[in-house]
Amino acid sequence: METVSTNRSHGGMQGVYKHQSAETGTEMAFSVFVPDHAPGAKLPVLWYLSGLTCTHANVTEKGEFRAACAQHGVIFVAPDTSPRGDDVPDDEGYDFGKGAGFYADATQEPWAKHFRMRSYIETELPALIAQQFPADMARQGITGHSMGGHGALTIALRNAGRFRSVSAFSPIVSPLSCPWGEKALTGYIGGERAAWREYDACALIEDGARVPDMLIDQGTADGFLEEQLKTHLLSEACEKAGQSATIRMQEGYDHSYYFISTFMAGHVAWHAERLKA
Ligand SMILES: N[C@@H](CCC(=O)N[C@@H](CSC=O)C(=O)NCC(=O)O)C(=O)O
């Protein structure tokens, strides 16, 4: 692992790092905020998965998480959203290819070689974080935005017991039921829709997966709400399955980091309460 930059901020250290990923076969960048802590102490970890077109930098620069993470003693990890580099195939749309890995392991060509974001986020990067940072991997939470909210929900639902807390900002709740999801999963996984269910939070809940609780914030003025995000499908799936969830429709907020940063401190506090219990 190589350090790209470190900056002292809010009583902690914000770092950006890169490493050679065995999963994606590319160099991958990520950011980590580590609050000040006693020598030898291990801190809980909050993962933040970003949305379409993002790198680690969007939330690192605009997410306003550091004061809350320092206050609650929580490490904040922000990975990239796809493999990068000249050898990596891409699509002309912003919603597929680079910047749009959908937290899936692709099985279709030409994507299968590099687009292994599920294994990267579920397995490879956690091992690196555990090795390189003062992280207590028995106390992990996960959150994310939009495509990253989809990633947070599906990764937590598939890995029962790994995350003590899961939340999301304006998540894609059902890739099976929206154009972004249909394009990405057809391209990465192929046309057999039954295989998509493990990448769909509503389908996972329908199929019996559970998390202890979830917190969702969704803006009512979000231009993607009706066609892509469809928050009501998650409300219905949770209600039908008896999955505990707090789903808050936030009046007048859009899809941007102005929305995310407004509610970020509240999400960090919500995770911290569960990670410290
Ligand atoms: N047409 C836009 C669409 C991209 C966009 O809105 N991306 C969101 C995430 S959408 C779901 O995953 C985002 O977080 N953008 C980065 C930001 O800093 O706001 C475009 O191409 O910009």
CSV table of C-alpha atoms and ligand atoms in Angstrom, one decimal:
chain,number,residue,atom,x,y,z
A,1,MET,CA,0.0,0.0,0.0
A,2,GLU,CA,1.3,3.5,-0.9
A,3,THR,CA,0.3,6.7,0.8
A,4,VAL,CA,-0.9,9.3,-1.6
A,5,SER,CA,-1.6,12.1,0.9
A,6,THR,CA,-2.3,12.7,4.5
A,7,ASN,CA,-3.9,15.8,6.0
A,8,ARG,CA,-4.7,16.5,9.7
A,9,SER,CA,-8.4,17.4,10.1
A,10,HIS,CA,-10.9,17.5,12.9
A,11,GLY,CA,-8.6,15.9,15.4
A,12,GLY,CA,-7.6,13.0,13.2
A,13,MET,CA,-5.8,12.1,10.0
A,14,GLN,CA,-7.4,12.0,6.6
A,15,GLY,CA,-5.4,9.8,4.2
A,16,VAL,CA,-5.6,8.8,0.6
A,17,TYR,CA,-3.9,5.5,-0.3
A,18,LYS,CA,-3.4,3.2,-3.3
A,19,HIS,CA,-2.6,-0.4,-3.8
A,20,GLN,CA,-2.4,-3.1,-6.5
A,21,SER,CA,-5.6,-5.1,-6.3
A,22,ALA,CA,-5.5,-8.8,-7.0
A,23,GLU,CA,-9.2,-8.8,-7.6
A,24,THR,CA,-9.5,-6.1,-10.2
A,25,GLY,CA,-6.0,-6.5,-11.5
A,26,THR,CA,-5.5,-2.7,-11.3
A,27,GLU,CA,-4.3,-0.1,-9.0
A,28,MET,CA,-7.1,1.0,-6.7
A,29,ALA,CA,-7.3,4.2,-4.6
A,30,PHE,CA,-9.3,4.7,-1.4
A,31,SER,CA,-9.5,7.1,1.5
A,32,VAL,CA,-9.4,6.5,5.2
A,33,PHE,CA,-10.1,8.9,8.1
A,34,VAL,CA,-8.6,7.8,11.4
A,35,PRO,CA,-9.6,9.8,14.5
A,36,ASP,CA,-7.0,10.4,17.2
A,37,HIS,CA,-7.0,7.4,19.6
A,38,ALA,CA,-5.0,5.9,22.5
A,39,PRO,CA,-1.9,4.0,21.5
A,40,GLY,CA,-2.9,0.4,20.7
A,41,ALA,CA,-6.6,1.1,20.6
A,42,LYS,CA,-8.7,-0.3,17.8
A,43,LEU,CA,-11.6,1.7,16.5
A,44,PRO,CA,-14.9,0.7,14.8
A,45,VAL,CA,-15.1,1.1,11.0
A,46,LEU,CA,-17.8,2.7,8.9
A,47,TRP,CA,-17.6,1.9,5.2
A,48,TYR,CA,-19.0,4.4,2.7
A,49,LEU,CA,-19.8,3.2,-0.8
A,50,SER,CA,-20.1,5.9,-3.4
A,51,GLY,CA,-22.5,6.4,-6.4
A,52,LEU,CA,-22.2,6.5,-10.1
A,53,THR,CA,-19.4,8.7,-11.5
A,54,CYS,CA,-17.7,8.9,-8.1
A,55,THR,CA,-14.2,8.1,-6.9
A,56,HIS,CA,-13.2,8.1,-3.2
A,57,ALA,CA,-12.8,11.8,-3.6
A,58,ASN,CA,-16.4,12.9,-3.8
A,59,VAL,CA,-17.4,12.0,-0.2
A,60,THR,CA,-13.9,12.7,1.1
A,61,GLU,CA,-14.2,16.3,-0.1
A,62,LYS,CA,-17.9,17.0,0.2
A,63,GLY,CA,-19.3,14.4,2.7
A,64,GLU,CA,-18.7,16.4,5.9
A,65,PHE,CA,-18.2,13.2,8.0
A,66,ARG,CA,-14.9,14.0,9.8
A,67,ALA,CA,-16.2,16.0,12.8
A,68,ALA,CA,-18.8,13.3,13.6
A,69,CYS,CA,-16.3,10.4,13.1
A,70,ALA,CA,-13.7,12.2,15.4
A,71,GLN,CA,-16.4,12.8,18.0
A,72,HIS,CA,-17.5,9.2,18.0
A,73,GLY,CA,-14.1,7.6,17.4
A,74,VAL,CA,-15.1,5.9,14.1
A,75,ILE,CA,-12.8,5.1,11.2
A,76,PHE,CA,-14.3,6.1,7.8
A,77,VAL,CA,-13.3,4.2,4.7
A,78,ALA,CA,-14.3,5.3,1.2
A,79,PRO,CA,-13.3,3.0,-1.7
A,80,ASP,CA,-13.5,3.8,-5.4
A,81,THR,CA,-16.5,2.6,-7.5
A,82,SER,CA,-14.7,0.7,-10.2
A,83,PRO,CA,-11.4,-0.4,-11.6
A,84,ARG,CA,-9.5,2.3,-13.5
A,85,GLY,CA,-6.8,2.5,-16.1
A,86,ASP,CA,-6.2,2.3,-19.8
A,87,ASP,CA,-6.6,-1.5,-19.9
A,88,VAL,CA,-10.1,-1.4,-18.3
A,89,PRO,CA,-13.0,-1.4,-20.7
A,90,ASP,CA,-15.5,1.4,-20.5
A,91,ASP,CA,-18.9,2.4,-21.8
A,92,GLU,CA,-19.9,5.8,-23.2
A,93,GLY,CA,-22.6,6.2,-20.6
A,94,TYR,CA,-21.9,7.5,-17.1
A,95,ASP,CA,-24.0,4.6,-15.7
A,96,PHE,CA,-21.9,1.6,-16.8
A,97,GLY,CA,-18.2,0.8,-16.9
A,98,LYS,CA,-15.7,3.0,-15.1
A,99,GLY,CA,-17.2,4.8,-12.2
A,100,ALA,CA,-20.2,2.4,-12.2
A,101,GLY,CA,-19.0,-1.0,-11.0
A,102,PHE,CA,-22.3,-1.6,-9.2
A,103,TYR,CA,-20.5,-3.6,-6.5
A,104,ALA,CA,-20.8,-6.7,-8.6
A,105,ASP,CA,-18.5,-9.5,-9.8
A,106,ALA,CA,-19.0,-9.4,-13.6
A,107,THR,CA,-19.3,-12.8,-15.4
A,108,GLN,CA,-19.7,-11.3,-18.9
A,109,GLU,CA,-17.1,-10.2,-21.4
A,110,PRO,CA,-15.3,-7.9,-21.6
A,111,TRP,CA,-16.0,-6.9,-18.0
A,112,ALA,CA,-15.3,-10.1,-16.1
A,113,LYS,CA,-11.5,-9.7,-15.8
A,114,HIS,CA,-11.4,-6.3,-14.0
A,115,PHE,CA,-15.0,-5.6,-12.7
A,116,ARG,CA,-14.8,-7.6,-9.5
A,117,MET,CA,-16.0,-4.9,-7.1
A,118,ARG,CA,-18.1,-7.3,-5.0
A,119,SER,CA,-15.0,-9.4,-4.1
A,120,TYR,CA,-12.9,-6.3,-3.8
A,121,ILE,CA,-15.2,-4.6,-1.2
A,122,GLU,CA,-16.3,-7.8,0.6
A,123,THR,CA,-12.9,-9.5,0.9
A,124,GLU,CA,-9.8,-7.8,-0.4
A,125,LEU,CA,-10.1,-4.3,0.9
A,126,PRO,CA,-11.3,-5.3,4.4
A,127,ALA,CA,-8.2,-7.5,4.8
A,128,LEU,CA,-6.0,-4.6,3.8
A,129,ILE,CA,-7.8,-2.2,6.2
A,130,ALA,CA,-7.4,-4.7,9.0
A,131,GLN,CA,-3.7,-5.1,8.4
A,132,GLN,CA,-2.8,-1.4,7.8
A,133,PHE,CA,-5.1,0.6,10.2
A,134,PRO,CA,-6.2,0.4,13.9
A,135,ALA,CA,-9.5,-1.1,12.8
A,136,ASP,CA,-11.6,-3.4,15.0
A,137,MET,CA,-13.2,-5.5,12.3
A,138,ALA,CA,-15.6,-7.1,14.8
A,139,ARG,CA,-17.3,-3.6,14.8
A,140,GLN,CA,-18.1,-2.7,11.2
A,141,GLY,CA,-21.0,-0.6,9.8
A,142,ILE,CA,-21.7,0.2,6.2
A,143,THR,CA,-23.5,3.0,4.4
A,144,GLY,CA,-23.5,4.5,0.9
A,145,HIS,CA,-25.2,6.8,-1.6
A,146,SER,CA,-27.3,5.8,-4.6
A,147,MET,CA,-25.4,3.0,-6.4
A,148,GLY,CA,-23.4,2.9,-3.2
A,149,GLY,CA,-26.6,2.6,-1.1
A,150,HIS,CA,-27.4,-0.4,-3.2
A,151,GLY,CA,-23.9,-1.7,-2.5
A,152,ALA,CA,-24.2,-1.1,1.3
A,153,LEU,CA,-27.7,-2.7,1.5
A,154,THR,CA,-26.9,-5.8,-0.6
A,155,ILE,CA,-23.4,-6.4,0.9
A,156,ALA,CA,-24.9,-6.2,4.5
A,157,LEU,CA,-27.9,-8.4,3.6
A,158,ARG,CA,-25.6,-11.1,1.9
A,159,ASN,CA,-23.1,-11.1,4.8
A,160,ALA,CA,-25.3,-11.8,7.8
A,161,GLY,CA,-23.6,-10.9,11.1
A,162,ARG,CA,-20.7,-9.0,9.6
A,163,PHE,CA,-22.2,-5.5,9.9
A,164,ARG,CA,-23.6,-4.2,13.2
A,165,SER,CA,-25.3,-1.3,11.4
A,166,VAL,CA,-26.4,-0.4,7.8
A,167,SER,CA,-27.7,2.8,6.4
A,168,ALA,CA,-28.0,4.5,3.0
A,169,PHE,CA,-28.6,7.9,1.4
A,170,SER,CA,-31.0,7.8,-1.6
A,171,PRO,CA,-30.2,4.1,-2.4
A,172,ILE,CA,-31.1,2.2,-5.6
A,173,VAL,CA,-33.3,-0.3,-3.8
A,174,SER,CA,-34.1,-2.6,-6.7
A,175,PRO,CA,-31.7,-2.9,-9.7
A,176,LEU,CA,-34.2,-5.5,-11.0
A,177,SER,CA,-36.8,-2.6,-11.3
A,178,CYS,CA,-34.9,0.4,-12.7
A,179,PRO,CA,-33.0,1.3,-15.9
A,180,TRP,CA,-29.7,1.8,-14.1
A,181,GLY,CA,-29.9,-1.6,-12.6
A,182,GLU,CA,-31.1,-3.4,-15.8
A,183,LYS,CA,-28.3,-1.9,-17.8
A,184,ALA,CA,-25.6,-2.7,-15.3
A,185,LEU,CA,-26.7,-6.2,-14.4
A,186,THR,CA,-27.4,-7.2,-18.0
A,187,GLY,CA,-23.9,-6.0,-18.9
A,188,TYR,CA,-22.0,-7.5,-16.0
A,189,ILE,CA,-24.0,-10.6,-15.0
A,190,GLY,CA,-26.0,-11.4,-18.2
A,191,GLY,CA,-29.6,-11.6,-19.1
A,192,GLU,CA,-30.7,-14.3,-16.7
A,193,ARG,CA,-32.7,-12.2,-14.2
A,194,ALA,CA,-32.8,-14.9,-11.5
A,195,ALA,CA,-29.0,-14.4,-11.1
A,196,TRP,CA,-29.6,-10.7,-10.3
A,197,ARG,CA,-31.5,-11.4,-7.1
A,198,GLU,CA,-28.3,-11.4,-5.0
A,199,TYR,CA,-27.7,-7.8,-6.2
A,200,ASP,CA,-31.1,-6.5,-5.3
A,201,ALA,CA,-31.9,-5.4,-1.8
A,202,CYS,CA,-35.7,-6.0,-2.1
A,203,ALA,CA,-35.2,-9.4,-3.6
A,204,LEU,CA,-32.7,-10.4,-0.9
A,205,ILE,CA,-35.2,-9.4,1.8
A,206,GLU,CA,-38.0,-11.3,-0.1
A,207,ASP,CA,-35.7,-14.3,-0.2
A,208,GLY,CA,-35.1,-14.2,3.6
A,209,ALA,CA,-31.9,-12.1,4.1
A,210,ARG,CA,-32.0,-9.8,7.1
A,211,VAL,CA,-30.0,-7.1,8.9
A,212,PRO,CA,-30.5,-6.0,12.5
A,213,ASP,CA,-32.0,-2.7,11.4
A,214,MET,CA,-31.5,-0.1,8.7
A,215,LEU,CA,-31.7,3.7,8.4
A,216,ILE,CA,-32.5,5.3,5.0
A,217,ASP,CA,-32.7,9.0,4.1
A,218,GLN,CA,-34.3,9.9,0.8
A,219,GLY,CA,-34.9,13.5,-0.6
A,220,THR,CA,-38.4,14.2,-2.0
A,221,ALA,CA,-36.9,16.6,-4.6
A,222,ASP,CA,-34.5,13.9,-5.9
A,223,GLY,CA,-34.8,13.8,-9.7
A,224,PHE,CA,-33.9,10.1,-9.7
A,225,LEU,CA,-36.5,9.1,-7.2
A,226,GLU,CA,-39.4,8.1,-9.4
A,227,GLU,CA,-37.5,6.3,-12.3
A,228,GLN,CA,-34.4,4.8,-10.6
A,229,LEU,CA,-34.5,4.8,-6.8
A,230,LYS,CA,-38.1,3.7,-6.0
A,231,THR,CA,-37.8,3.9,-2.3
A,232,HIS,CA,-41.4,2.7,-1.8
A,233,LEU,CA,-40.3,-0.8,-3.0
A,234,LEU,CA,-37.9,-1.1,-0.1
A,235,SER,CA,-40.6,0.1,2.4
A,236,GLU,CA,-43.0,-2.5,1.0
A,237,ALA,CA,-40.4,-5.3,1.0
A,238,CYS,CA,-39.4,-4.5,4.6
A,239,GLU,CA,-43.0,-4.3,5.8
A,240,LYS,CA,-44.0,-7.5,4.1
A,241,ALA,CA,-41.0,-9.4,5.5
A,242,GLY,CA,-41.0,-7.9,9.0
A,243,GLN,CA,-37.5,-6.3,8.4
A,244,SER,CA,-37.0,-3.4,10.8
A,245,ALA,CA,-36.2,-0.2,8.9
A,246,THR,CA,-36.4,3.6,9.4
A,247,ILE,CA,-37.1,5.1,6.0
A,248,ARG,CA,-37.2,8.9,6.1
A,249,MET,CA,-38.5,11.0,3.2
A,250,GLN,CA,-36.7,14.4,3.6
A,251,GLU,CA,-38.7,17.2,2.2
A,252,GLY,CA,-37.1,19.3,-0.6
A,253,TYR,CA,-33.7,17.6,-0.6
A,254,ASP,CA,-32.2,16.4,-3.9
A,255,HIS,CA,-29.6,13.7,-4.9
A,256,SER,CA,-26.5,15.8,-4.3
A,257,TYR,CA,-23.8,16.0,-1.6
A,258,TYR,CA,-25.7,19.0,-0.2
A,259,PHE,CA,-28.3,16.4,0.8
A,260,ILE,CA,-25.8,13.8,1.9
A,261,SER,CA,-23.7,16.2,4.0
A,262,THR,CA,-26.9,17.5,5.8
A,263,PHE,CA,-27.6,14.0,7.2
A,264,MET,CA,-24.1,12.6,7.4
A,265,ALA,CA,-23.5,13.4,11.1
A,266,GLY,CA,-26.8,11.8,12.0
A,267,HIS,CA,-25.8,8.6,10.2
A,268,VAL,CA,-22.4,8.5,11.8
A,269,ALA,CA,-24.0,8.9,15.2
A,270,TRP,CA,-26.6,6.2,14.4
A,271,HIS,CA,-23.8,3.8,13.4
A,272,ALA,CA,-21.6,4.8,16.4
A,273,GLU,CA,-24.4,3.9,18.8
A,274,ARG,CA,-24.6,0.4,17.4
A,275,LEU,CA,-20.9,0.0,16.9
A,276,LYS,CA,-20.1,0.9,20.5
A,277,ALA,CA,-22.8,-1.2,22.1
B,1,LIG,N1,-25.7,12.9,-15.0
B,1,LIG,C1,-25.0,12.9,-13.8
B,1,LIG,C2,-25.3,11.7,-13.0
B,1,LIG,C3,-24.3,11.3,-12.0
B,1,LIG,C4,-24.7,11.5,-10.6
B,1,LIG,O1,-25.6,12.1,-10.2
B,1,LIG,N2,-24.0,10.8,-9.7
B,1,LIG,C5,-24.2,10.8,-8.3
B,1,LIG,C6,-24.6,9.4,-7.9
B,1,LIG,S1,-25.9,8.8,-8.8
B,1,LIG,C7,-26.1,7.2,-8.3
B,1,LIG,O2,-25.3,6.4,-8.1
B,1,LIG,C8,-23.1,11.4,-7.6
B,1,LIG,O3,-22.8,11.1,-6.4
B,1,LIG,N3,-22.3,12.3,-8.3
B,1,LIG,C9,-21.1,12.8,-7.8
B,1,LIG,C10,-21.2,14.1,-7.0
B,1,LIG,O4,-20.2,14.6,-6.5
B,1,LIG,O5,-22.3,14.7,-6.9
B,1,LIG,C11,-23.5,13.2,-14.0
B,1,LIG,O6,-23.0,12.6,-14.9
B,1,LIG,O7,-23.0,14.0,-13.3
